[in-house]
């Protein structure tokens, strides 16, 4: 079984066109895609979680 594509935070920020500071402000408000914290402290986002979050943003804007 293939591993899910895990994106690094800079990759996520590039895909959504957002600065790191704006992303963390959004996360502090309880918004944003689901992130996983690795044992070394780095953050990752599954591609499917990012896609689901983007879809929910489109639906709420409609």
N, CA, C and O atoms as CSV, one atom per row, in Angstrom:
chain,resi,resn,atom,element,x,y,z
A,1,UNK,N,N,0.843,-1.187,0.000
A,1,UNK,CA,C,0.000,0.000,0.000
A,1,UNK,C,C,0.884,1.244,0.000
A,1,UNK,O,O,1.846,1.328,0.763
A,2,UNK,N,N,0.565,2.183,-0.833
A,2,UNK,CA,C,1.364,3.403,-0.969
A,2,UNK,C,C,1.160,4.317,0.241
A,2,UNK,O,O,0.061,4.423,0.786
A,3,UNK,N,N,2.229,4.961,0.636
A,3,UNK,CA,C,2.163,5.928,1.727
A,3,UNK,C,C,1.459,7.193,1.240
A,3,UNK,O,O,1.625,7.579,0.083
A,4,UNK,N,N,0.676,7.848,2.103
A,4,UNK,CA,C,0.052,9.109,1.680
A,4,UNK,C,C,1.120,10.168,1.462
A,4,UNK,O,O,2.139,10.199,2.150
A,5,UNK,N,N,0.869,11.025,0.501
A,5,UNK,CA,C,1.820,12.088,0.228
A,5,UNK,C,C,1.815,13.075,1.390
A,5,UNK,O,O,0.784,13.661,1.720
A,6,UNK,N,N,2.958,13.245,1.989
A,6,UNK,CA,C,3.098,14.158,3.115
A,6,UNK,C,C,3.806,15.419,2.624
A,6,UNK,O,O,4.881,15.349,2.029
A,7,UNK,N,N,3.199,16.552,2.876
A,7,UNK,CA,C,3.756,17.828,2.442
A,7,UNK,C,C,4.395,18.545,3.626
A,7,UNK,O,O,3.859,18.542,4.734
A,8,UNK,N,N,5.543,19.157,3.374
A,8,UNK,CA,C,6.176,19.996,4.385
A,8,UNK,C,C,5.431,21.323,4.442
A,8,UNK,O,O,4.770,21.714,3.480
A,9,UNK,N,N,5.540,22.011,5.570
A,9,UNK,CA,C,4.828,23.276,5.740
A,9,UNK,C,C,5.149,24.292,4.640
A,9,UNK,O,O,4.220,24.928,4.140
A,10,UNK,N,N,6.410,24.482,4.235
A,10,UNK,CA,C,6.669,25.432,3.135
A,10,UNK,C,C,5.948,25.042,1.838
A,10,UNK,O,O,5.531,25.915,1.076
A,11,UNK,N,N,5.803,23.746,1.587
A,11,UNK,CA,C,5.077,23.292,0.397
A,11,UNK,C,C,3.596,23.638,0.498
A,11,UNK,O,O,2.979,24.060,-0.480
A,12,UNK,N,N,3.032,23.457,1.690
A,12,UNK,CA,C,1.624,23.803,1.914
A,12,UNK,C,C,1.418,25.300,1.710
A,12,UNK,O,O,0.479,25.721,1.035
A,13,UNK,N,N,2.309,26.102,2.305
A,13,UNK,CA,C,2.195,27.558,2.186
A,13,UNK,C,C,2.293,28.003,0.735
A,13,UNK,O,O,1.583,28.915,0.309
A,14,UNK,N,N,3.166,27.366,-0.017
A,14,UNK,CA,C,3.315,27.699,-1.431
A,14,UNK,C,C,2.052,27.348,-2.213
A,14,UNK,O,O,1.611,28.113,-3.071
A,15,UNK,N,N,1.476,26.191,-1.911
A,15,UNK,CA,C,0.269,25.755,-2.629
A,15,UNK,C,C,-0.933,26.665,-2.355
A,15,UNK,O,O,-1.732,26.929,-3.254
A,16,UNK,N,N,-1.060,27.142,-1.117
A,16,UNK,CA,C,-2.222,27.980,-0.787
A,16,UNK,C,C,-1.909,29.471,-0.911
A,16,UNK,O,O,-2.804,30.304,-0.772
A,17,UNK,N,N,-0.652,29.810,-1.171
A,17,UNK,CA,C,-0.294,31.216,-1.373
A,17,UNK,C,C,-0.453,32.064,-0.130
A,17,UNK,O,O,-1.045,33.143,-0.171
A,18,UNK,N,N,0.082,31.569,0.979
A,18,UNK,CA,C,-0.094,32.254,2.250
A,18,UNK,C,C,1.250,32.348,2.958
A,18,UNK,O,O,2.094,31.463,2.821
A,19,UNK,N,N,1.445,33.422,3.715
A,19,UNK,CA,C,2.677,33.553,4.490
A,19,UNK,C,C,2.597,32.660,5.727
A,19,UNK,O,O,1.514,32.262,6.158
A,20,UNK,N,N,3.756,32.359,6.279
A,20,UNK,CA,C,3.813,31.526,7.483
A,20,UNK,C,C,3.070,32.203,8.645
A,20,UNK,O,O,2.344,31.542,9.388
A,21,UNK,N,N,3.255,33.513,8.798
A,21,UNK,CA,C,2.604,34.241,9.884
A,21,UNK,C,C,1.082,34.194,9.740
A,21,UNK,O,O,0.373,33.955,10.718
A,22,UNK,N,N,0.586,34.421,8.538
A,22,UNK,CA,C,-0.866,34.372,8.309
A,22,UNK,C,C,-1.408,32.965,8.558
A,22,UNK,O,O,-2.502,32.799,9.096
A,23,UNK,N,N,-0.638,31.964,8.164
A,23,UNK,CA,C,-1.058,30.574,8.371
A,23,UNK,C,C,-1.177,30.274,9.864
A,23,UNK,O,O,-2.157,29.669,10.299
A,24,UNK,N,N,-0.186,30.693,10.649
A,24,UNK,CA,C,-0.234,30.434,12.087
A,24,UNK,C,C,-1.350,31.227,12.773
A,24,UNK,O,O,-1.943,30.739,13.736
A,25,UNK,N,N,-1.646,32.434,12.298
A,25,UNK,CA,C,-2.792,33.187,12.842
A,25,UNK,C,C,-4.091,32.438,12.564
A,25,UNK,O,O,-4.957,32.343,13.434
A,26,UNK,N,N,-4.225,31.910,11.357
A,26,UNK,CA,C,-5.419,31.151,10.988
A,26,UNK,C,C,-5.526,29.896,11.868
A,26,UNK,O,O,-6.611,29.568,12.347
A,27,UNK,N,N,-4.415,29.202,12.079
A,27,UNK,CA,C,-4.410,28.001,12.915
A,27,UNK,C,C,-4.767,28.342,14.358
A,27,UNK,O,O,-5.426,27.549,15.031
A,28,UNK,N,N,-4.344,29.511,14.844
A,28,UNK,CA,C,-4.669,29.926,16.212
A,28,UNK,C,C,-6.162,30.151,16.381
A,28,UNK,O,O,-6.692,30.025,17.485
A,29,UNK,N,N,-6.844,30.485,15.283
A,29,UNK,CA,C,-8.309,30.665,15.317
A,29,UNK,C,C,-9.040,29.339,15.139
A,29,UNK,O,O,-10.270,29.313,15.091
A,30,UNK,N,N,-8.294,28.237,15.040
A,30,UNK,CA,C,-8.914,26.922,14.889
A,30,UNK,C,C,-9.282,26.589,13.464
A,30,UNK,O,O,-10.117,25.717,13.225
A,31,UNK,N,N,-8.672,27.268,12.517
A,31,UNK,CA,C,-8.945,27.024,11.107
A,31,UNK,C,C,-7.708,26.438,10.453
A,31,UNK,O,O,-6.633,26.417,11.051
A,32,UNK,N,N,-7.860,25.971,9.243
A,32,UNK,CA,C,-6.714,25.456,8.498
A,32,UNK,C,C,-6.741,23.950,8.388
A,32,UNK,O,O,-7.528,23.284,9.061
A,33,UNK,N,N,-5.888,23.415,7.545
A,33,UNK,CA,C,-5.844,21.967,7.336
A,33,UNK,C,C,-5.248,21.253,8.547
A,33,UNK,O,O,-4.534,21.849,9.354
A,34,UNK,N,N,-5.556,19.983,8.650
A,34,UNK,CA,C,-5.024,19.161,9.732
A,34,UNK,C,C,-3.522,18.964,9.514
A,34,UNK,O,O,-3.079,18.627,8.416
A,35,UNK,N,N,-2.748,19.181,10.583
A,35,UNK,CA,C,-1.301,19.003,10.517
A,35,UNK,C,C,-0.884,17.879,11.457
A,35,UNK,O,O,-1.533,17.622,12.471
A,36,UNK,N,N,0.196,17.227,11.103
A,36,UNK,CA,C,0.790,16.197,11.945
A,36,UNK,C,C,2.136,16.703,12.437
A,36,UNK,O,O,2.923,17.242,11.660
A,37,UNK,N,N,2.400,16.531,13.723
A,37,UNK,CA,C,3.695,16.930,14.269
A,37,UNK,C,C,4.545,15.678,14.418
A,37,UNK,O,O,4.169,14.738,15.118
A,38,UNK,N,N,5.676,15.675,13.762
A,38,UNK,CA,C,6.593,14.546,13.809
A,38,UNK,C,C,7.383,14.575,15.115
A,38,UNK,O,O,7.462,15.617,15.765
A,39,UNK,N,N,7.975,13.431,15.511
A,39,UNK,CA,C,8.763,13.407,16.754
A,39,UNK,C,C,9.894,14.423,16.794
A,39,UNK,O,O,10.305,14.841,17.877
A,40,UNK,N,N,10.407,14.831,15.631
A,40,UNK,CA,C,11.474,15.829,15.598
A,40,UNK,C,C,10.942,17.266,15.629
A,40,UNK,O,O,11.721,18.215,15.544
A,41,UNK,N,N,9.606,17.431,15.751
A,41,UNK,CA,C,9.000,18.754,15.856
A,41,UNK,C,C,8.546,19.347,14.541
A,41,UNK,O,O,7.849,20.362,14.532
A,42,UNK,N,N,8.926,18.736,13.426
A,42,UNK,CA,C,8.519,19.256,12.127
A,42,UNK,C,C,7.038,18.970,11.883
A,42,UNK,O,O,6.487,18.005,12.412
A,43,UNK,N,N,6.402,19.817,11.078
A,43,UNK,CA,C,4.993,19.663,10.737
A,43,UNK,C,C,4.851,19.097,9.339
A,43,UNK,O,O,5.630,19.419,8.441
A,44,UNK,N,N,3.856,18.257,9.164
A,44,UNK,CA,C,3.528,17.693,7.855
A,44,UNK,C,C,2.014,17.761,7.682
A,44,UNK,O,O,1.259,17.787,8.654
A,45,UNK,N,N,1.596,17.789,6.435
A,45,UNK,CA,C,0.177,17.787,6.094
A,45,UNK,C,C,-0.024,16.727,5.016
A,45,UNK,O,O,0.691,16.707,4.013
A,46,UNK,N,N,-0.988,15.861,5.226
A,46,UNK,CA,C,-1.317,14.891,4.178
A,46,UNK,C,C,-1.988,15.636,3.032
A,46,UNK,O,O,-2.798,16.537,3.254
A,47,UNK,N,N,-1.651,15.259,1.828
A,47,UNK,CA,C,-2.221,15.916,0.646
A,47,UNK,C,C,-3.742,15.823,0.661
A,47,UNK,O,O,-4.423,16.788,0.312
A,48,UNK,N,N,-4.280,14.682,1.059
A,48,UNK,CA,C,-5.741,14.520,1.081
A,48,UNK,C,C,-6.394,15.446,2.116
A,48,UNK,O,O,-7.506,15.926,1.895
A,49,UNK,N,N,-5.715,15.701,3.244
A,49,UNK,CA,C,-6.255,16.627,4.243
A,49,UNK,C,C,-6.259,18.060,3.712
A,49,UNK,O,O,-7.199,18.817,3.950
A,50,UNK,N,N,-5.203,18.419,2.993
A,50,UNK,CA,C,-5.142,19.758,2.399
A,50,UNK,C,C,-6.229,19.921,1.346
A,50,UNK,O,O,-6.902,20.950,1.301
A,51,UNK,N,N,-6.405,18.906,0.495
A,51,UNK,CA,C,-7.444,18.969,-0.540
A,51,UNK,C,C,-8.831,19.063,0.081
A,51,UNK,O,O,-9.675,19.820,-0.400
A,52,UNK,N,N,-9.076,18.296,1.152
A,52,UNK,CA,C,-10.381,18.344,1.828
A,52,UNK,C,C,-10.627,19.722,2.437
A,52,UNK,O,O,-11.740,20.243,2.368
A,53,UNK,N,N,-9.602,20.307,3.027
A,53,UNK,CA,C,-9.738,21.628,3.618
A,53,UNK,C,C,-10.017,22.684,2.545
A,53,UNK,O,O,-10.864,23.557,2.735
A,54,UNK,N,N,-9.302,22.603,1.417
A,54,UNK,CA,C,-9.538,23.557,0.322
A,54,UNK,C,C,-10.964,23.420,-0.222
A,54,UNK,O,O,-11.602,24.423,-0.544
A,55,UNK,N,N,-11.459,22.205,-0.323
A,55,UNK,CA,C,-12.832,21.976,-0.785
A,55,UNK,C,C,-13.832,22.591,0.195
A,55,UNK,O,O,-14.815,23.203,-0.223
A,56,UNK,N,N,-13.585,22.431,1.490
A,56,UNK,CA,C,-14.500,23.007,2.482
A,56,UNK,C,C,-14.483,24.532,2.412
A,56,UNK,O,O,-15.508,25.172,2.647
A,57,UNK,N,N,-13.332,25.120,2.093
A,57,UNK,CA,C,-13.247,26.581,1.943
A,57,UNK,C,C,-14.076,27.043,0.745
A,57,UNK,O,O,-14.747,28.073,0.811
A,58,UNK,N,N,-14.029,26.287,-0.339
A,58,UNK,CA,C,-14.810,26.618,-1.533
A,58,UNK,C,C,-16.302,26.544,-1.220
A,58,UNK,O,O,-17.073,27.408,-1.638
A,59,UNK,N,N,-16.703,25.511,-0.486
A,59,UNK,CA,C,-18.127,25.323,-0.168
A,59,UNK,C,C,-18.642,26.422,0.745
A,59,UNK,O,O,-19.771,26.887,0.586
A,60,UNK,N,N,-17.811,26.844,1.711
A,60,UNK,CA,C,-18.266,27.884,2.638
A,60,UNK,C,C,-18.291,29.251,1.971
A,60,UNK,O,O,-19.020,30.136,2.418
A,61,UNK,N,N,-17.509,29.445,0.909
A,61,UNK,CA,C,-17.491,30.726,0.204
A,61,UNK,C,C,-18.651,30.848,-0.787
A,61,UNK,O,O,-18.992,31.950,-1.219
A,62,UNK,N,N,-19.243,29.735,-1.137
A,62,UNK,CA,C,-20.329,29.744,-2.134
A,62,UNK,C,C,-21.632,30.222,-1.552
A,62,UNK,O,O,-22.638,30.287,-2.259
